XYZ file of C-alpha atoms in Angstrom:
570
model
C -136.085 124.267 -47.647
C -133.264 125.307 -49.973
C -133.872 128.086 -52.471
C -132.857 126.849 -55.949
C -131.876 130.340 -57.079
C -129.524 131.102 -54.171
C -126.077 129.470 -54.289
C -123.548 129.367 -51.437
C -119.927 128.582 -52.306
C -117.083 127.949 -49.852
C -114.222 130.442 -49.624
C -111.858 128.128 -51.541
C -113.938 128.257 -54.742
C -113.388 130.910 -57.381
C -116.804 132.576 -57.230
C -116.489 134.434 -60.530
C -115.378 131.298 -62.359
C -118.185 129.128 -60.931
C -120.842 131.754 -61.669
C -119.484 132.262 -65.199
C -119.592 128.502 -65.853
C -123.215 128.354 -64.700
C -124.238 131.371 -66.813
C -122.643 129.973 -69.978
C -124.288 126.574 -69.473
C -127.640 128.234 -68.808
C -127.467 130.329 -72.007
C -125.454 128.064 -74.297
C -128.192 128.097 -76.927
C -127.922 131.901 -77.211
C -124.099 132.103 -77.395
C -122.309 134.326 -78.192
C -125.210 136.687 -77.416
C -125.467 137.367 -73.673
C -126.997 140.815 -74.111
C -130.076 139.728 -72.128
C -127.933 138.821 -69.135
C -127.189 141.413 -66.444
C -124.608 140.797 -63.738
C -124.646 142.826 -60.520
C -121.578 143.109 -58.277
C -121.027 144.833 -54.922
C -117.991 146.567 -56.446
C -116.950 146.807 -60.084
C -113.369 145.689 -59.296
C -114.142 142.050 -60.151
C -115.737 142.849 -63.533
C -112.611 142.222 -65.689
C -112.031 138.882 -63.961
C -115.665 137.910 -64.497
C -115.543 138.818 -68.207
C -112.400 136.716 -68.694
C -114.062 133.748 -66.991
C -117.151 134.070 -69.205
C -115.046 134.215 -72.375
C -113.031 131.176 -71.261
C -116.085 129.018 -70.599
C -117.816 130.234 -73.769
C -114.723 129.512 -75.862
C -114.580 132.946 -77.463
C -115.748 136.522 -77.501
C -119.213 137.447 -76.297
C -121.842 140.074 -76.950
C -122.585 141.299 -73.439
C -123.399 140.793 -70.662
C -123.986 144.104 -68.891
C -122.110 144.349 -65.588
C -123.144 146.938 -63.004
C -123.061 147.716 -59.347
C -126.508 147.973 -57.771
C -126.335 151.771 -57.718
C -125.387 152.045 -61.390
C -128.043 149.454 -62.327
C -130.663 151.576 -60.568
C -129.499 154.715 -62.379
C -129.396 153.060 -65.808
C -132.690 151.133 -65.619
C -134.706 153.194 -63.153
C -137.472 155.460 -64.428
C -137.812 157.748 -61.404
C -137.011 161.447 -61.785
C -133.262 162.050 -61.558
C -131.844 162.826 -58.147
C -130.918 166.305 -57.034
C -127.129 166.654 -56.926
C -125.663 165.952 -53.480
C -124.010 169.382 -53.617
C -127.395 171.011 -54.124
C -128.818 169.176 -51.103
C -125.871 170.158 -48.923
C -126.264 173.800 -49.928
C -129.972 173.710 -49.095
C -129.046 172.636 -45.584
C -126.221 175.174 -45.392
C -128.615 177.957 -46.433
C -131.060 176.952 -43.704
C -128.317 176.739 -41.082
C -126.829 180.088 -42.139
C -130.071 181.729 -41.045
C -129.841 180.023 -37.643
C -126.154 180.020 -36.743
C -126.973 179.663 -33.041
C -128.188 176.075 -33.524
C -124.704 174.563 -33.500
C -122.384 176.862 -31.535
C -118.737 176.212 -32.278
C -119.519 174.211 -35.438
C -119.095 175.769 -38.888
C -122.094 175.984 -41.175
C -120.488 173.758 -43.825
C -119.494 171.144 -41.240
C -122.971 171.075 -39.670
C -124.610 170.834 -43.113
C -122.291 167.973 -44.043
C -123.122 166.084 -40.832
C -126.885 166.580 -41.237
C -126.792 165.615 -44.914
C -125.020 162.353 -44.077
C -127.461 161.589 -41.255
C -130.592 162.415 -43.258
C -129.457 160.460 -46.315
C -128.667 157.437 -44.145
C -132.107 157.652 -42.522
C -133.764 157.803 -45.950
C -131.643 154.963 -47.357
C -132.727 152.728 -44.484
C -136.359 153.717 -44.879
C -136.505 155.318 -41.436
C -138.760 158.166 -40.371
C -138.303 160.363 -37.312
C -142.083 160.496 -36.975
C -144.425 163.452 -36.728
C -144.527 163.591 -32.924
C -141.644 165.741 -31.710
C -142.273 164.828 -28.037
C -142.072 161.102 -28.839
C -138.843 161.635 -30.717
C -137.380 163.530 -27.758
C -138.314 160.594 -25.518
C -136.473 158.224 -27.877
C -133.358 160.382 -27.621
C -133.641 160.483 -23.843
C -133.798 156.692 -23.797
C -130.827 156.375 -26.133
C -128.710 158.719 -24.002
C -129.916 156.850 -20.877
C -130.840 160.170 -19.324
C -132.866 159.864 -16.069
C -134.988 162.892 -16.963
C -135.513 165.268 -19.876
C -132.517 167.505 -20.424
C -132.420 170.855 -22.196
C -129.740 169.891 -24.690
C -131.633 166.686 -25.560
C -134.809 168.611 -26.279
C -132.880 171.134 -28.351
C -131.047 168.447 -30.327
C -134.307 166.602 -30.933
C -136.092 169.727 -32.109
C -133.276 170.700 -34.456
C -132.988 167.256 -36.054
C -136.725 166.639 -36.173
C -137.618 169.964 -37.773
C -134.683 170.050 -40.174
C -135.370 166.496 -41.348
C -139.003 167.325 -42.044
C -137.946 170.478 -43.901
C -135.293 168.534 -45.823
C -137.827 165.960 -47.020
C -140.227 168.694 -48.117
C -137.569 170.847 -49.765
C -136.011 168.011 -51.764
C -139.443 166.663 -52.781
C -138.336 163.022 -52.440
C -135.490 163.642 -54.885
C -132.492 163.634 -52.578
C -129.804 161.120 -53.686
C -130.930 158.426 -51.231
C -134.646 158.925 -51.900
C -134.185 158.892 -55.679
C -131.934 155.838 -55.398
C -134.645 153.910 -53.548
C -137.231 154.793 -56.213
C -134.874 154.059 -59.104
C -133.845 150.718 -57.609
C -137.467 149.639 -57.271
C -138.315 150.605 -60.847
C -135.092 149.071 -62.201
C -135.904 145.646 -60.749
C -139.508 146.002 -61.883
C -138.270 146.570 -65.455
C -136.616 143.132 -65.653
C -138.605 141.018 -68.121
C -139.159 137.256 -68.238
C -136.576 136.745 -71.000
C -133.827 138.477 -69.022
C -131.388 136.874 -66.604
C -130.299 138.820 -63.528
C -127.354 137.452 -61.562
C -126.233 139.011 -58.258
C -122.712 137.842 -57.447
C -120.710 138.125 -54.233
C -122.920 140.233 -51.967
C -122.860 139.805 -48.200
C -125.270 142.570 -47.206
C -128.046 144.712 -48.659
C -129.693 147.919 -47.528
C -133.407 147.620 -46.616
C -134.450 148.983 -50.020
C -132.095 146.598 -51.814
C -133.331 143.697 -49.694
C -136.947 144.353 -50.681
C -136.086 144.581 -54.390
C -133.858 141.485 -54.431
C -136.342 139.446 -52.373
C -139.124 140.181 -54.848
C -136.877 139.339 -57.821
C -135.991 135.978 -56.247
C -139.652 135.210 -55.578
C -140.665 135.969 -59.174
C -137.722 133.967 -60.531
C -136.128 136.953 -62.263
C -132.829 136.734 -60.365
C -130.212 134.364 -59.007
C -127.986 135.136 -56.038
C -124.425 133.898 -55.583
C -122.968 134.014 -52.067
C -119.572 132.985 -50.747
C -118.486 131.937 -47.280
C -120.310 129.897 -44.682
C -123.252 130.352 -42.369
C -121.627 128.851 -39.285
C -119.404 130.599 -36.752
C -118.842 134.266 -36.103
C -117.579 134.826 -39.645
C -120.943 133.566 -40.957
C -122.960 136.220 -39.130
C -123.287 138.464 -42.166
C -124.519 135.707 -44.483
C -126.918 134.388 -41.850
C -128.418 137.863 -41.473
C -128.606 138.316 -45.252
C -130.367 135.011 -45.869
C -132.763 135.639 -42.986
C -133.713 139.067 -44.350
C -134.340 137.559 -47.798
C -136.216 134.564 -46.383
C -134.043 132.080 -48.280
C -131.986 128.989 -47.547
C -129.095 128.721 -50.035
C -127.986 125.613 -51.875
C -124.562 124.559 -50.632
C -122.226 123.988 -53.574
C -120.031 120.923 -53.626
C -116.321 121.640 -53.422
C -113.239 119.505 -52.744
C -111.425 119.862 -49.440
C -109.295 122.975 -49.432
C -106.305 124.029 -47.357
C -107.600 127.606 -47.515
C -110.947 126.615 -46.014
C -109.224 124.493 -43.390
C -107.026 127.411 -42.398
C -109.952 129.823 -42.097
C -112.009 127.278 -40.145
C -109.122 126.735 -37.736
C -108.552 130.474 -37.281
C -112.195 131.230 -36.509
C -112.602 128.129 -34.335
C -109.599 129.026 -32.186
C -109.653 132.811 -31.877
C -108.699 132.580 -28.193
C -106.157 129.769 -28.481
C -103.012 130.127 -26.411
C -100.797 127.953 -28.611
C -99.821 129.077 -32.123
C -101.863 127.655 -34.976
C -100.168 124.875 -36.928
C -101.615 123.756 -40.221
C -99.867 121.574 -42.776
C -100.240 122.199 -46.492
C -101.903 125.565 -45.910
C -101.828 128.406 -48.421
C -98.473 130.130 -48.778
C -98.322 133.428 -46.973
C -95.729 135.579 -45.290
C -96.003 138.145 -42.504
C -93.594 141.089 -42.677
C -93.136 143.404 -39.719
C -92.130 146.843 -40.991
C -90.046 149.256 -38.940
C -92.105 152.258 -40.052
C -94.257 153.707 -42.831
C -91.364 154.250 -45.251
C -90.018 150.735 -44.659
C -93.506 149.280 -45.161
C -93.951 151.038 -48.507
C -90.567 149.764 -49.651
C -91.428 146.213 -48.553
C -94.577 146.294 -50.672
C -92.656 147.836 -53.582
C -90.044 145.070 -53.485
C -92.701 142.335 -53.199
C -94.543 143.701 -56.232
C -91.428 143.961 -58.386
C -90.203 140.489 -57.381
C -93.593 138.981 -58.264
C -93.614 140.688 -61.660
C -90.118 139.389 -62.393
C -91.326 135.867 -61.545
C -94.155 136.192 -64.067
C -97.140 137.197 -61.938
C -99.955 138.370 -64.185
C -102.070 140.064 -61.537
C -101.169 141.627 -58.201
C -103.628 143.175 -55.756
C -102.515 145.452 -52.938
C -105.232 145.926 -50.311
C -104.921 148.949 -48.062
C -107.041 151.728 -46.669
C -103.989 153.797 -45.716
C -103.837 156.564 -48.321
C -100.462 157.843 -47.128
C -98.978 154.400 -47.669
C -100.715 154.204 -51.052
C -99.296 157.566 -52.103
C -95.756 156.517 -51.187
C -96.162 153.154 -52.922
C -97.369 154.833 -56.098
C -94.289 157.067 -56.092
C -91.964 154.069 -55.632
C -93.645 152.064 -58.396
C -93.620 155.087 -60.725
C -89.886 155.323 -60.198
C -89.616 151.709 -61.395
C -91.866 152.396 -64.411
C -94.788 150.358 -63.026
C -98.230 152.029 -63.190
C -100.602 151.457 -60.283
C -104.292 151.029 -61.075
C -106.283 152.698 -58.311
C -110.041 152.684 -59.109
C -110.895 154.535 -55.906
C -108.941 157.553 -57.102
C -107.381 160.230 -54.963
C -108.982 163.065 -53.091
C -108.823 166.165 -55.268
C -107.479 168.039 -52.248
C -104.224 166.041 -52.477
C -103.479 167.187 -56.040
C -100.937 169.799 -57.040
C -103.743 171.648 -58.849
C -105.697 172.026 -55.593
C -102.507 173.034 -53.761
C -101.935 175.811 -56.313
C -105.496 177.148 -55.987
C -105.341 176.923 -52.185
C -102.068 178.859 -52.188
C -103.740 181.597 -54.247
C -106.655 181.813 -51.801
C -104.184 181.956 -48.919
C -102.427 184.842 -50.674
C -105.731 186.728 -50.789
C -106.472 185.929 -47.139
C -103.054 187.091 -45.875
C -102.416 190.063 -48.177
C -99.827 188.035 -50.094
C -97.805 186.885 -47.094
C -94.507 185.583 -48.442
C -95.004 181.873 -47.585
C -98.200 181.242 -49.593
C -96.890 183.643 -52.253
C -93.770 181.540 -52.785
C -95.808 178.338 -52.685
C -98.074 179.662 -55.409
C -95.303 181.023 -57.642
C -93.282 177.783 -57.325
C -96.228 175.709 -58.511
C -95.734 174.181 -61.952
C -99.111 175.661 -62.954
C -97.903 179.225 -62.252
C -94.928 178.809 -64.621
C -93.088 181.719 -62.980
C -89.932 183.150 -64.569
C -86.985 181.568 -62.699
C -84.947 184.795 -62.448
C -87.927 186.759 -61.164
C -88.644 184.094 -58.547
C -84.997 184.082 -57.421
C -84.928 187.866 -56.949
C -88.232 187.836 -55.064
C -87.168 185.066 -52.715
C -83.540 185.950 -52.088
C -83.523 189.741 -52.356
C -86.959 191.007 -51.389
C -88.050 188.383 -48.861
C -84.900 187.024 -47.220
C -82.607 190.044 -47.530
C -85.020 193.004 -47.236
C -87.429 191.119 -44.946
C -90.632 192.066 -46.796
C -93.389 190.133 -45.009
C -96.426 190.794 -47.235
C -98.304 193.474 -49.250
C -98.058 193.588 -53.042
C -97.274 197.328 -53.029
C -94.192 196.683 -50.887
C -92.994 193.950 -53.217
C -93.609 196.143 -56.273
C -91.805 199.156 -54.816
C -88.580 197.164 -54.394
C -89.020 195.174 -57.630
C -88.878 198.152 -60.022
C -85.293 197.504 -61.202
C -86.242 193.944 -62.222
C -88.817 194.070 -65.084
C -89.599 190.302 -65.130
C -90.458 190.384 -61.412
C -92.502 193.557 -61.829
C -94.497 191.855 -64.583
C -95.184 188.869 -62.321
C -96.338 191.061 -59.433
C -98.483 193.267 -61.677
C -100.252 190.179 -62.974
C -100.940 189.113 -59.383
C -102.373 192.566 -58.674
C -104.666 192.376 -61.711
C -105.810 188.877 -60.764
C -106.647 189.959 -57.206
C -108.760 192.965 -58.307
C -112.086 191.093 -58.793
C -111.887 189.737 -55.243
C -113.209 192.057 -52.502
C -111.707 192.156 -49.025
C -111.339 188.700 -47.501
C -113.740 189.527 -44.673
C -116.346 190.924 -47.050
C -119.615 188.988 -47.190
C -120.937 188.319 -50.668
C -122.783 185.556 -52.493
C -120.989 182.250 -52.904
C -121.429 182.529 -56.658
C -119.561 185.864 -56.630
C -116.647 184.179 -54.862
C -116.613 181.413 -57.487
C -116.706 183.926 -60.344
C -113.872 186.010 -58.900
C -111.775 182.865 -58.443
C -112.396 181.757 -62.027
C -111.536 185.263 -63.280
C -108.295 185.178 -61.291
C -107.345 181.781 -62.759
C -107.890 183.207 -66.260
C -105.851 186.344 -65.560
C -103.011 184.321 -64.069
C -102.928 182.049 -67.120
C -103.700 178.999 -64.987
C -106.871 177.870 -66.751
C -105.265 176.386 -69.905
C -102.602 174.661 -67.789
C -105.209 173.184 -65.453
C -107.121 171.926 -68.481
C -104.078 169.829 -69.433
C -104.066 168.069 -66.049
C -106.460 165.312 -64.850
C -106.915 166.865 -61.420
C -106.951 170.389 -62.855
C -109.753 169.505 -65.270
C -111.750 167.987 -62.422
C -111.137 171.094 -60.292
C -112.409 173.462 -62.999
C -115.533 171.339 -63.419
C -116.058 171.385 -59.658
C -115.904 175.197 -59.649
C -118.511 175.305 -62.427
C -120.823 172.954 -60.502
C -120.319 174.902 -57.288
C -120.983 178.224 -59.018
C -124.154 176.890 -60.644
C -125.481 175.578 -57.324
C -124.574 178.752 -55.454
C -126.310 180.873 -58.094
C -129.550 179.184 -57.145
C -129.099 179.190 -53.371
C -127.528 182.651 -52.943
C -125.577 181.598 -49.874
C -123.826 184.618 -48.351
C -120.222 183.922 -47.361
C -117.082 185.681 -46.274
C -113.681 184.518 -47.506
C -113.112 181.958 -44.761
C -116.582 180.437 -45.178
C -116.149 180.177 -48.941
C -112.780 178.524 -48.513
C -114.209 176.033 -45.993
C -116.972 175.164 -48.446
C -114.504 174.735 -51.299
C -112.121 172.672 -49.147
C -114.905 170.253 -48.271
C -115.756 169.807 -51.929
C -112.093 169.188 -52.764
C -111.898 166.542 -50.006
C -115.013 164.818 -51.338
C -114.183 164.782 -55.048
C -111.694 162.322 -56.511
C -109.581 161.981 -59.621
C -107.601 159.127 -61.177
C -104.106 160.341 -62.098
C -103.032 157.332 -64.153
C -105.463 155.339 -66.322
C -102.852 153.097 -67.954
C -103.535 149.372 -67.828
C -101.499 147.673 -65.140
C -101.135 144.202 -63.601
C -100.936 145.925 -60.195
C -104.099 147.298 -58.611
C -104.729 149.027 -55.302
C -108.049 148.285 -53.595
C -109.694 148.826 -50.250
C -110.784 145.764 -48.295
C -114.391 146.319 -49.421
C -113.441 146.688 -53.087
C -111.523 143.406 -53.026
C -114.693 141.290 -52.826
C -114.648 138.504 -55.454
C -111.185 139.566 -56.710
C -108.529 136.864 -57.215
C -104.882 137.544 -58.034
C -101.590 135.746 -58.433
C -100.315 137.737 -55.451
C -102.330 139.388 -52.713
C -100.651 141.942 -50.429
C -102.468 143.225 -47.352
C -100.624 146.455 -46.526
C -101.119 148.809 -43.629
C -102.460 145.953 -41.473
C -102.330 147.970 -38.272
C -104.962 148.503 -35.602
C -105.373 152.061 -36.881
C -106.571 150.691 -40.250
C -107.973 147.268 -39.338
C -110.549 147.788 -37.962
C -109.833 151.515 -37.643
C -112.264 153.727 -35.788
C -115.595 155.386 -36.594
C -115.622 158.962 -37.794
C -116.479 161.523 -35.140
C -120.112 162.581 -35.466
C -120.951 166.184 -34.468
C -124.635 165.231 -34.233
C -125.977 162.074 -32.525
C -123.623 159.602 -30.892
C -123.482 155.872 -31.672
C -126.161 154.822 -29.186
C -128.579 157.418 -30.527
C -127.980 156.317 -34.119
C -128.711 152.744 -33.034
C -131.894 153.899 -31.301
C -133.013 155.554 -34.541
C -132.563 152.259 -36.359
C -129.262 153.040 -38.078
C -126.583 150.336 -38.001
C -123.844 151.230 -35.535
C -120.225 151.224 -36.698
C -119.454 148.310 -34.386
C -122.242 146.259 -35.977
C -121.035 147.044 -39.501
C -117.471 146.157 -38.504
C -118.564 142.860 -36.932
C -120.124 141.871 -40.245
């Protein structure tokens, strides 16, 4: 029996437009007030398109609705205690592992903590428990590894994971990000009242916790669900699984015959065909074979500029290749075209992070000339040009000074500007002990912040988007390390900082733009005048799973976690 509150639209239909039309008709008596309507999307990328469609069907401006992702909805409406910061949870694990370095020989403490944090959070998000019986858990691992008999390394791996997971649950007191998210999601859906309208648009999968919350909301009549695609064929596997988990049978929306749907049906029906696919009146598309990465970026650049000249109002570039994205952004910047990239860029790729890393490398190598020049040539260092020229050409290349500030200073005496630069470096390095010295992580953070102040970098970083984010990261890291008192040497501190820089993102350009860059996942429900799928190589589509230092794919499947191959198939 069909579920009246679950709608299934074919791929040819504009999902946002159809949902917006339905919402406006449903609440026409309340227009222009849609403040009691909440729309939930898998990704926020489609929100502007959805707002435009609502305004069009309503015939004017609107008050509301609220548009969230599920995670943000849980955070804004949930009443559970706020989650512990992910950084705090990682440091708790790192502190525990630092006391037992023998557990993962050959694996750094920060790397092991990162791997365990990801595993534990995924287990919690899926509502899985390793159980209280360590022997039973070891037997599950043995089965997953298909081992004919108990093996020492299996028992050790089981004990480590089992005990650390139990300790992690106790230490975080059910307030880790995943645990808090589950509680907040439950309370957020429970807070929806009878006079509210909750619309979930464009989802094709839910986590177990999300499934339970959405299923209950559909049963009570507090929510409507909008799906797109079909339930037949291999491409319908995800929607079939979703509907089965929710216990619903969607209403199939009427739609005229579409060349897009015909093309997709033919592609999926003939995946193993020998002859090329021929389809008349299909959607216009073009396949471009690039000679290399640079050529590919230029092809995309030209396609974007040509489309804009022809009057395209919206262009979406879909790619998971960040190197290609970086090159494309540079090419479009050169043409005066901003690129909207909601995913942002890893903070580690910024010039601000490069400057700080060069400074840390100077400390680690006793100011070896390569990192020294890299640091002084950074725009944040603002080094006197004449002083830099003398240092590079006279002291380094002519007199062959390899490192050591005293050596540089001894030969720089006749050049006052260079002496001033080197003396400032000496003063900035004073708060930092020897690189191999072990001290608290907070002490390392404080000495780094003091050095940035002495070098005059702080005010310059504050004028930069990435620099501002980096300074805030150092404050957060220092605050967390003050509590955990993790003891680190210079290399360990740098590894910890590098991992934070890789994880954090920043958006360098927030100007409005008709051109947006999205990942394949972010492009759900998005429609544009031109769609460019860039970086369509086997390395990116489907790509490959990240290497896991703890538990291989079969073990993760045995524990109840979805394997990468299963997620990719969906």
